[in-house]
PDB file of C-alpha atoms in Angstrom:
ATOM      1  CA  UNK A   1      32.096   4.296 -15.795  1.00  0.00           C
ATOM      2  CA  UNK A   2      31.253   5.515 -19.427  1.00  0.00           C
ATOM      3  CA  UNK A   3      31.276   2.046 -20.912  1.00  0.00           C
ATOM      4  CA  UNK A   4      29.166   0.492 -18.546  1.00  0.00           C
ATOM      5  CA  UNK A   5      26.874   2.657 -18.631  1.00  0.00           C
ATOM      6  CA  UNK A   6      26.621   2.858 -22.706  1.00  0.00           C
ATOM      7  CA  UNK A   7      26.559  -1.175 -22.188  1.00  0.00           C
ATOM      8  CA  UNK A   8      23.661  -1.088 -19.665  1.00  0.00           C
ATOM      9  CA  UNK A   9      21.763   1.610 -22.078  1.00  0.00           C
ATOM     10  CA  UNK A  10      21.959  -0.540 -25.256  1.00  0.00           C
ATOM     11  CA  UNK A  11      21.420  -3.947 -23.311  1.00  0.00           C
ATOM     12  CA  UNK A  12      18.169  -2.793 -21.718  1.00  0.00           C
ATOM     13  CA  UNK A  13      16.760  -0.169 -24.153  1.00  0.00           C
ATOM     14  CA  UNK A  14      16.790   2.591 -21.673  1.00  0.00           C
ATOM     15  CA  UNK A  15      18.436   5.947 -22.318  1.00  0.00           C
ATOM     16  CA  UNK A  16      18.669   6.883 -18.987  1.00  0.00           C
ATOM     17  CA  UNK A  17      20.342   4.782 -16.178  1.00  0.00           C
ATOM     18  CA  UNK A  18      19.784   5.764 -12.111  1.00  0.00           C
ATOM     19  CA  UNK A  19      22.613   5.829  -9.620  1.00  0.00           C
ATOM     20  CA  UNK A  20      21.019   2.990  -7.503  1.00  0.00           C
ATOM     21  CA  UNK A  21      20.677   1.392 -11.269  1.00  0.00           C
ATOM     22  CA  UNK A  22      24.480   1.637 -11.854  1.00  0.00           C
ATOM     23  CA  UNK A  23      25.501   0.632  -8.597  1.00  0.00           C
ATOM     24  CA  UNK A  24      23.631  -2.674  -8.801  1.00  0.00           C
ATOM     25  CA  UNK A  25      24.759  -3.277 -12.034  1.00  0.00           C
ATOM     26  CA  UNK A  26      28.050  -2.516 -11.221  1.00  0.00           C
ATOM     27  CA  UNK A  27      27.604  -4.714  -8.664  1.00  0.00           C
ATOM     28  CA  UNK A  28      26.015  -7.718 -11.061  1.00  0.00           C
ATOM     29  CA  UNK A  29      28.994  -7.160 -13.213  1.00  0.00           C
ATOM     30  CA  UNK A  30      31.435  -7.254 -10.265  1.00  0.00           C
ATOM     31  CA  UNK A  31      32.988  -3.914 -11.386  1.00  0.00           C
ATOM     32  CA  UNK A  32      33.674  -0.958  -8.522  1.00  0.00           C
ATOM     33  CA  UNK A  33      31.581   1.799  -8.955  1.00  0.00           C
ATOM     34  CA  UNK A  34      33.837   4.754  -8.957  1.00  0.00           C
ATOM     35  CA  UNK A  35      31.844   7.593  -8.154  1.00  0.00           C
ATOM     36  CA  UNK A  36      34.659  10.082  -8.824  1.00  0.00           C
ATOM     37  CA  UNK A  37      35.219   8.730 -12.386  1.00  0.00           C
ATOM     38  CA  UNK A  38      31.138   9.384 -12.993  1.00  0.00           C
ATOM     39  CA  UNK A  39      32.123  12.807 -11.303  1.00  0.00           C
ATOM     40  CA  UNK A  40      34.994  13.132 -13.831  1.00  0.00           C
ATOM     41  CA  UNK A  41      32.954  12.367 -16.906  1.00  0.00           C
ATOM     42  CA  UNK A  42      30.014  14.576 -16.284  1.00  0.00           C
ATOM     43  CA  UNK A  43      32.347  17.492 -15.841  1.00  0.00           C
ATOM     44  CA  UNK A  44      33.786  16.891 -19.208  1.00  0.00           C
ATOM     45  CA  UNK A  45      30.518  16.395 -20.621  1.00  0.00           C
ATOM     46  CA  UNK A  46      30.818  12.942 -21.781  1.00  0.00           C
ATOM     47  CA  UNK A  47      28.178  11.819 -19.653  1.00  0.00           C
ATOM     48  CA  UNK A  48      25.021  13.578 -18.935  1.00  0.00           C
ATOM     49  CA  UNK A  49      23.155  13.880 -15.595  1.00  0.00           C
ATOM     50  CA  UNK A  50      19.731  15.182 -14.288  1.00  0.00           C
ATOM     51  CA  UNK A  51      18.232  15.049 -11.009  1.00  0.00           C
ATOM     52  CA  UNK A  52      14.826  13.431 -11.316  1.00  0.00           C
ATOM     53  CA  UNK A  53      12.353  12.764  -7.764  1.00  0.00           C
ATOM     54  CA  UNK A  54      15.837  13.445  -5.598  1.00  0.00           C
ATOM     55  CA  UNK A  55      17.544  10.561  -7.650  1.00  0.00           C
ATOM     56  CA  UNK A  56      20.519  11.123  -9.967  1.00  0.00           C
ATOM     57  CA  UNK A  57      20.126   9.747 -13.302  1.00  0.00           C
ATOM     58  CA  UNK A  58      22.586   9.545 -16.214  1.00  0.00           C
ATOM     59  CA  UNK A  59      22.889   9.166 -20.026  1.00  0.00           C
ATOM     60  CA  UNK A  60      25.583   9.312 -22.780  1.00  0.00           C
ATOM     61  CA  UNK A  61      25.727  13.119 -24.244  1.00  0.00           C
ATOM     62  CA  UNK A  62      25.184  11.213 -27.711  1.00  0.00           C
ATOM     63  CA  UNK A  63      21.785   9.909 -26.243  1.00  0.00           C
ATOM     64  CA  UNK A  64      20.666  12.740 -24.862  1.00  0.00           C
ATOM     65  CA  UNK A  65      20.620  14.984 -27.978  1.00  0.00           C
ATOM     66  CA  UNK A  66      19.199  12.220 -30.245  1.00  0.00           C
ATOM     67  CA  UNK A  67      16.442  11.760 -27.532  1.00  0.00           C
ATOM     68  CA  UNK A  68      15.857  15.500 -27.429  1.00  0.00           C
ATOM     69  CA  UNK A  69      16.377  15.727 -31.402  1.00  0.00           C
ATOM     70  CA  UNK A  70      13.854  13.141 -32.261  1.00  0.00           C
ATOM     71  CA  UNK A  71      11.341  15.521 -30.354  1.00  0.00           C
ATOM     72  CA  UNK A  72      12.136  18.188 -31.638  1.00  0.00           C
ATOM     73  CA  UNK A  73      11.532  16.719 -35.105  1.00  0.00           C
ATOM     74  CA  UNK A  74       8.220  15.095 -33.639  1.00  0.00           C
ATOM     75  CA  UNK A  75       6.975  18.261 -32.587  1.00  0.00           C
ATOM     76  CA  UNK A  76       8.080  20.228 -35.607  1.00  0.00           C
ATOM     77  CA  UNK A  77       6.015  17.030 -38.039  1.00  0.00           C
ATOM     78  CA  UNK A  78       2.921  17.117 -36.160  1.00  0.00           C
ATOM     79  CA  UNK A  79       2.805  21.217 -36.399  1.00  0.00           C
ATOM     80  CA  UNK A  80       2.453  21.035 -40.228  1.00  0.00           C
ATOM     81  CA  UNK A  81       0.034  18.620 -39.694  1.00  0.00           C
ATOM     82  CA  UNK A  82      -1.354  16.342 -42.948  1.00  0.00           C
ATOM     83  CA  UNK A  83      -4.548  16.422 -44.964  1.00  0.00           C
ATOM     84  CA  UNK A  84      -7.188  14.344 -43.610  1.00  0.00           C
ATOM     85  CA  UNK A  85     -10.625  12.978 -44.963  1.00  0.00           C
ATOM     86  CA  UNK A  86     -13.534  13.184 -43.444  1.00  0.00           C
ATOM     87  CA  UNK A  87     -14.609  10.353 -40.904  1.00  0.00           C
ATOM     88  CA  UNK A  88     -17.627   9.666 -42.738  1.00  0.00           C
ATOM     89  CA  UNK A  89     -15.693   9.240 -45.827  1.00  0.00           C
ATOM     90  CA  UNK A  90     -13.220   6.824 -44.279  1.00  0.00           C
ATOM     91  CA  UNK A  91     -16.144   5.137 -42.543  1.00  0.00           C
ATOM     92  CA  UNK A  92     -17.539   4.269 -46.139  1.00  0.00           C
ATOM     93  CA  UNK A  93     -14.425   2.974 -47.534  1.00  0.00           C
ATOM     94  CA  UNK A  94     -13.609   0.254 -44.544  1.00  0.00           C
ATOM     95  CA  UNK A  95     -17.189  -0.705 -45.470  1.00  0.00           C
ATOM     96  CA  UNK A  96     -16.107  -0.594 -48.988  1.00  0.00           C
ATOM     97  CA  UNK A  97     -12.713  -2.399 -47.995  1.00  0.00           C
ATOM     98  CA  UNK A  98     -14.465  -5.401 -45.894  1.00  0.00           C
ATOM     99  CA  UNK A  99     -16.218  -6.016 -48.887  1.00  0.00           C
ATOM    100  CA  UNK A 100     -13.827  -6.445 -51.938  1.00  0.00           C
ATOM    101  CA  UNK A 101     -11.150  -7.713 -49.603  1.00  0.00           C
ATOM    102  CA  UNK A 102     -13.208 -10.048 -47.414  1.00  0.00           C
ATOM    103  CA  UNK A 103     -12.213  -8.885 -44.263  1.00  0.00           C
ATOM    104  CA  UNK A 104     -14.583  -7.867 -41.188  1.00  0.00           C
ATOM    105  CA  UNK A 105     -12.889  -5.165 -38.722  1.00  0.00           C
ATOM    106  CA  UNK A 106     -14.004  -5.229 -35.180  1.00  0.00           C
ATOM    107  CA  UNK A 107     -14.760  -1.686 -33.439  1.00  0.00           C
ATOM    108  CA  UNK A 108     -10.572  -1.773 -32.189  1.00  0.00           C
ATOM    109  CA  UNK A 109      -9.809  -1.869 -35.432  1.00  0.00           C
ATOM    110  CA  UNK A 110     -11.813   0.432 -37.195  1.00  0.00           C
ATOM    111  CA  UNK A 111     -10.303   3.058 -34.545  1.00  0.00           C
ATOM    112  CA  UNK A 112      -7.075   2.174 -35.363  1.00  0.00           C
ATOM    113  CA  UNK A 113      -7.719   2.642 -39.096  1.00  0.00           C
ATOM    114  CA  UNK A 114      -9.451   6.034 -38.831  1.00  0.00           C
ATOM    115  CA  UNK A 115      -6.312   6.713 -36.431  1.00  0.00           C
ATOM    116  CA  UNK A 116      -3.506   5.924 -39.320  1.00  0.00           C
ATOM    117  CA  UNK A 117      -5.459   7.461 -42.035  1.00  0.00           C
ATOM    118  CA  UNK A 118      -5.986  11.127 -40.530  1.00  0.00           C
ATOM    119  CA  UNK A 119      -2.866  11.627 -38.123  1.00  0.00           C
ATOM    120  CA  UNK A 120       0.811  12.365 -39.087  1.00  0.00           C
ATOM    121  CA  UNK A 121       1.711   9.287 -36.253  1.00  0.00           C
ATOM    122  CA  UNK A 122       0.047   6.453 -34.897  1.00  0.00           C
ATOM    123  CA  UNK A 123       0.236   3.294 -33.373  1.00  0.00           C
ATOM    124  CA  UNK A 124      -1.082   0.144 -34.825  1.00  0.00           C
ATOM    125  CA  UNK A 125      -0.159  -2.432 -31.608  1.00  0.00           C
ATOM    126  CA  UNK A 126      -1.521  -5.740 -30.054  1.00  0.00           C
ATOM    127  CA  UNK A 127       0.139  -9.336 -29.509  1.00  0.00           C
ATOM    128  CA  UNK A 128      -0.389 -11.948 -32.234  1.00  0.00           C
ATOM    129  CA  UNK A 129      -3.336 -12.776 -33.624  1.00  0.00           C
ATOM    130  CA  UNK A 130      -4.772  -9.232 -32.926  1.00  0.00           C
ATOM    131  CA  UNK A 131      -5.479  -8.439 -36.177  1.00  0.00           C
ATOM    132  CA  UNK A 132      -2.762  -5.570 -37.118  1.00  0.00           C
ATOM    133  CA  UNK A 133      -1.779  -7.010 -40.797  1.00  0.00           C
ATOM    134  CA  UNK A 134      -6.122  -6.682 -41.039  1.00  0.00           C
ATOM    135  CA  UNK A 135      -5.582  -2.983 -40.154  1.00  0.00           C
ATOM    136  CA  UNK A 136      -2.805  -2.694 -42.506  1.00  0.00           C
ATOM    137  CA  UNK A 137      -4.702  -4.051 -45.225  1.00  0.00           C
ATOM    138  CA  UNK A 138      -7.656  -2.053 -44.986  1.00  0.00           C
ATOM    139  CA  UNK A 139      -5.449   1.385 -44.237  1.00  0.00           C
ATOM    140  CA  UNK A 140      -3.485   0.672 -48.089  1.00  0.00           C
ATOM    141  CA  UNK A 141      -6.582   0.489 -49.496  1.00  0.00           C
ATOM    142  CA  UNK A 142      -7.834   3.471 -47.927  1.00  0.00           C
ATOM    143  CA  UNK A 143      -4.439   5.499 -48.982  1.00  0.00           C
ATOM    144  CA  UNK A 144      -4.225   4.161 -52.636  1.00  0.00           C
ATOM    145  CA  UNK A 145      -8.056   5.926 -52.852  1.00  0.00           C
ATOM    146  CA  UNK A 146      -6.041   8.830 -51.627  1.00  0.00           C
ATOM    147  CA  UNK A 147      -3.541   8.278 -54.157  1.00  0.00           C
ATOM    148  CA  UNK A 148      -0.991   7.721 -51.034  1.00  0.00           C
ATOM    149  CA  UNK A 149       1.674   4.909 -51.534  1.00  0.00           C
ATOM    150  CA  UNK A 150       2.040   2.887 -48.667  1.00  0.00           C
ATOM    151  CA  UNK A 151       6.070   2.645 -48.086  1.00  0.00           C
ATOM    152  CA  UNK A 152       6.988  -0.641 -46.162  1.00  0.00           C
ATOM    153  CA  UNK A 153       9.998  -0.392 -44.222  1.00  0.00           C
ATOM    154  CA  UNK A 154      11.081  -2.637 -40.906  1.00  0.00           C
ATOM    155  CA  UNK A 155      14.577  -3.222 -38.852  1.00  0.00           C
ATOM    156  CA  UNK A 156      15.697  -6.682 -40.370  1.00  0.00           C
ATOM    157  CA  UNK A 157      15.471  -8.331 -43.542  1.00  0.00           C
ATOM    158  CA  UNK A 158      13.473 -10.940 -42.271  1.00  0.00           C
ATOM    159  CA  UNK A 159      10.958  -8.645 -40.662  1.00  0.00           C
ATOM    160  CA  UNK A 160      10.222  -7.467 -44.034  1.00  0.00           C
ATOM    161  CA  UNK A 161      10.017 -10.229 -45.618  1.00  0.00           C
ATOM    162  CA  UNK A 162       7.603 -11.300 -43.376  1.00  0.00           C
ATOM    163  CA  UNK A 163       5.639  -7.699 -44.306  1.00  0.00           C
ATOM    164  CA  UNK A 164       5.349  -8.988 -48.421  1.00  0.00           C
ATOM    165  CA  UNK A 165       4.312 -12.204 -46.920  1.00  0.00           C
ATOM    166  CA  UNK A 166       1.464 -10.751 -45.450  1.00  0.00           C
ATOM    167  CA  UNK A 167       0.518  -7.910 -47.380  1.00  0.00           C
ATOM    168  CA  UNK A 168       1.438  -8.646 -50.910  1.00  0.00           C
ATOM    169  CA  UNK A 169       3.160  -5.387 -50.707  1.00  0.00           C
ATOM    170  CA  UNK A 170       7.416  -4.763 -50.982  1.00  0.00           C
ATOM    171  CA  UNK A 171       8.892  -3.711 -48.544  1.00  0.00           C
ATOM    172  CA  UNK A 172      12.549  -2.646 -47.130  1.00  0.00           C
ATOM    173  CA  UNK A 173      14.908  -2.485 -44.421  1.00  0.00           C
ATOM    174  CA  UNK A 174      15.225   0.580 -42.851  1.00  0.00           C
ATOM    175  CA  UNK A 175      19.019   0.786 -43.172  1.00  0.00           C
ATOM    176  CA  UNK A 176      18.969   0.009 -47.140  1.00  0.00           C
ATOM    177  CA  UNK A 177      15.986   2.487 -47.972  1.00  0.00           C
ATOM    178  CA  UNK A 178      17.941   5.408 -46.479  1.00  0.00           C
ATOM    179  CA  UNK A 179      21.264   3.905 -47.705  1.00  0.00           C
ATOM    180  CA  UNK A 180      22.841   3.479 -44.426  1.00  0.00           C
ATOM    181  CA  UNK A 181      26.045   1.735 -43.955  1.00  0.00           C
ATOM    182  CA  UNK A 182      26.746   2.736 -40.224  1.00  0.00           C
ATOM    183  CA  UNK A 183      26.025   4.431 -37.346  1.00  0.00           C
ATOM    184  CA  UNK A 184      27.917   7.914 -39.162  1.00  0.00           C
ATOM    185  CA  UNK A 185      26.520   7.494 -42.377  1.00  0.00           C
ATOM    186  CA  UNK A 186      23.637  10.509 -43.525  1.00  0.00           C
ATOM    187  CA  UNK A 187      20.139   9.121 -44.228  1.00  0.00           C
ATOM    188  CA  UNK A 188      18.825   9.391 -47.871  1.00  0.00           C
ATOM    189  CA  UNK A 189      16.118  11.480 -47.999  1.00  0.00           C
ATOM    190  CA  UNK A 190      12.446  10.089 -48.317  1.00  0.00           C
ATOM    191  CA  UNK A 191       9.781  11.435 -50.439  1.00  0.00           C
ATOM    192  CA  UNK A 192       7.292   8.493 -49.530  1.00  0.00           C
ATOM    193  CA  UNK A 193       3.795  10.071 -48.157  1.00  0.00           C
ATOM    194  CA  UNK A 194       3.373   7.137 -46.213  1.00  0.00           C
ATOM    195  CA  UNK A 195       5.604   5.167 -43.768  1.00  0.00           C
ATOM    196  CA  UNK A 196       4.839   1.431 -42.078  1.00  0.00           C
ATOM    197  CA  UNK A 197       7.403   0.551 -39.542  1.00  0.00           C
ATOM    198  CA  UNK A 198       6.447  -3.054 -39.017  1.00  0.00           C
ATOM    199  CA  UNK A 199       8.422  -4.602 -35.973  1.00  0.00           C
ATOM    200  CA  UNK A 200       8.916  -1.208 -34.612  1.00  0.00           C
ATOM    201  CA  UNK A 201       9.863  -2.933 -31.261  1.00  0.00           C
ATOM    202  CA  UNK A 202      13.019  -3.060 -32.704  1.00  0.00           C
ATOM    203  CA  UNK A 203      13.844   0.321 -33.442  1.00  0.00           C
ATOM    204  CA  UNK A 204      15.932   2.089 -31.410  1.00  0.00           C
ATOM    205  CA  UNK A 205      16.976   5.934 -30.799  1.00  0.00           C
ATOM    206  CA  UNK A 206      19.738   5.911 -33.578  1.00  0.00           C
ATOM    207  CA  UNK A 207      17.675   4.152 -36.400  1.00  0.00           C
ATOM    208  CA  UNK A 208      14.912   6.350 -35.903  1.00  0.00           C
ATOM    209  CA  UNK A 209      16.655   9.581 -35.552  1.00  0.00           C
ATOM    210  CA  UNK A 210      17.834   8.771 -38.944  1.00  0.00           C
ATOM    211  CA  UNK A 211      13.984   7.916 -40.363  1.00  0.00           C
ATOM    212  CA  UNK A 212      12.839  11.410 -39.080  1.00  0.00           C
ATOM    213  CA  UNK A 213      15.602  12.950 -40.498  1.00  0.00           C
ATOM    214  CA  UNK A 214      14.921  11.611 -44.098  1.00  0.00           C
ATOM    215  CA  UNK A 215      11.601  12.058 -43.900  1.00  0.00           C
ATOM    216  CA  UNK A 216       9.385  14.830 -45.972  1.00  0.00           C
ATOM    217  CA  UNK A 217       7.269  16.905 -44.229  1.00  0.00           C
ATOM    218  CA  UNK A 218       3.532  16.238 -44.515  1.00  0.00           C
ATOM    219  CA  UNK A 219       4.459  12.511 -44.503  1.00  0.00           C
ATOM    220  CA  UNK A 220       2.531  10.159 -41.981  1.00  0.00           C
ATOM    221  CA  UNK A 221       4.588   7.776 -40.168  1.00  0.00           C
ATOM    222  CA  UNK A 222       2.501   4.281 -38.614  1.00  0.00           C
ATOM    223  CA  UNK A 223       4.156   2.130 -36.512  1.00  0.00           C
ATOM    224  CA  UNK A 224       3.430  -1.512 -35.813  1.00  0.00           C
ATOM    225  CA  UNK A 225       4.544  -3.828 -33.103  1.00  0.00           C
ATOM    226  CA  UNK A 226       4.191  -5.145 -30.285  1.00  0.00           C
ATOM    227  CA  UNK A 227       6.499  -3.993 -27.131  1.00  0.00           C
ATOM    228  CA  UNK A 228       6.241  -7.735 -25.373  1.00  0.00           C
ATOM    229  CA  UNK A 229       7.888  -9.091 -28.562  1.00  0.00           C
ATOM    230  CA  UNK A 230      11.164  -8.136 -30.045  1.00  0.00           C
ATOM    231  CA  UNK A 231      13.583  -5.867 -28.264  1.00  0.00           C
ATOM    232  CA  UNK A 232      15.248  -2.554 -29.775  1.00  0.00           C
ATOM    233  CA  UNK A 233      18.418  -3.280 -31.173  1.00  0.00           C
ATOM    234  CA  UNK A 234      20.648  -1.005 -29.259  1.00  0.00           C
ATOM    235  CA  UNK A 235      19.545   1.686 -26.539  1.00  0.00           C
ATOM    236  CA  UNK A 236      16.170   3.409 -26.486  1.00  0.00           C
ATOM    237  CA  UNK A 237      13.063   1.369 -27.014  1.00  0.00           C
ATOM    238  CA  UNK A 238      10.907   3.995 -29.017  1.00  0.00           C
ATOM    239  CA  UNK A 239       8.001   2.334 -29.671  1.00  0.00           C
ATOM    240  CA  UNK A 240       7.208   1.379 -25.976  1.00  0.00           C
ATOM    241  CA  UNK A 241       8.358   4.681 -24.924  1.00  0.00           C
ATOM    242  CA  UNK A 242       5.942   6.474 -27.651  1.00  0.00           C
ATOM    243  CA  UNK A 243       3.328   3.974 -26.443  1.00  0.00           C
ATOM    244  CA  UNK A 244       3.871   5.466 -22.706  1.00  0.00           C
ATOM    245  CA  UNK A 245       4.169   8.940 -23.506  1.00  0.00           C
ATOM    246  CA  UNK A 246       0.616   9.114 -24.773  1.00  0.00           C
ATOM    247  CA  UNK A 247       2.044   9.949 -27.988  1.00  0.00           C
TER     248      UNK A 247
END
């Protein structure tokens, strides 16, 4: 019962799978659903259950301490907090931005700038054509008057290729910027100021354990996607779960 429900978690991008859940995939996948085996591995610790609106739910004990690491780490990012400008001085530089760089930000945008520039996370998201590599534009230009670096990272190669395409800027895959071979290796740490994770619909609970761990504190983290697009990679779909949470 372990397996399938570590293959259900990383095919669906949930970390937590209900009973009626693993019955009917059991039942999809025409396996029995041993109940005393699920018994069996919760005892040992293997797998991990709650009890949740009088319905028993269950996760991998891996899961369940990267989900409750990653907020720990959240929590601990947002309490030292980062130096912000003042509105009215952002306000003048998107004005100053639209101008050199020829772009014109509607109201939606402008939030989401102001957003990026004076929190430790946000969210830049939309479908295509919603203007996010606009926002991206006018938020580097607003950093490097900060003197903040902009630090381009996404899941695949191709994602971030996609990234220099669009922004003139380099950028990396998350796995060689923190020099990770596999799932066991130990993050490099990061001394960027300021993180893009573009295709963040693609990150999943290991990968971005691994970015919070390398990151330095003070350092904002932005990411950008869209959660109707490309699916995490394995289990844990953080950026429409950060997107539900309220963030």
């Amino acid at each position: 019962m372990k397996k399938v429900i570590e293959e259900f978690l990383s095919s669906t991008g949930s970390t937590w799978i209900s009973q009626s859940e693993l019955v009917a995939y059991c039942k999809k996948k025409k396996i029995s659903f041993d109940k005393e085996q699920l018994k069996f591995h919760v005892r040992s610790g293997e797998i991990v259950a709650t009890l949740f609106f009088r319905q028993h739910y269950y996760s991998t004990k891996k899961l369940h301490m990267l989900e409750n690491s990653i907020c720990q780490k959240i929590v601990a990012l947002k309490k030292i907090g980062v130096k912000t400008p003042s509105y009215e001085w952002v306000e003048e530089k998107i004005c100053e931005a639209e101008g050199i760089l020829k772009i014109k930000l509607h109201v939606e945008q402008r939030n989401a700038v102001h957003t990026a520039v004076s929190n430790v996370f946000s969210i830049v998201t939309g479908g295509p054509g919603t203007g996010k590599t606009s926002v991206l534009i006018v938020v580097e230009y607003i950093f490097k008057a900060m003197g903040i670096q902009l630090c381009y990272m996404a899941p695949t190669g191709k994602a971030a290729k996609r990234i220099t395409e669009s922004t003139g800027s380099k950028a990396y895959t998350l796995h060689k910027k923190m020099a990770i071979i596999d799932e066991n290796s130990i993050p490099k740490p990061l001394c960027e100021r300021c993180i893009v994770i573009d295709e963040s619909s693609m990150a999943d609970m290991d990968i971005t354990h691994k970015l919070l761990t390398a990151v330095s504190p003070g350092c904002r983290i932005i990411w950008v996607g869209d959660i109707y697009q490309l699916p995490s990679v394995g289990a844990g779909s953080i950026l429409r779960d950060f997107i539900g949470s309220g963030f």
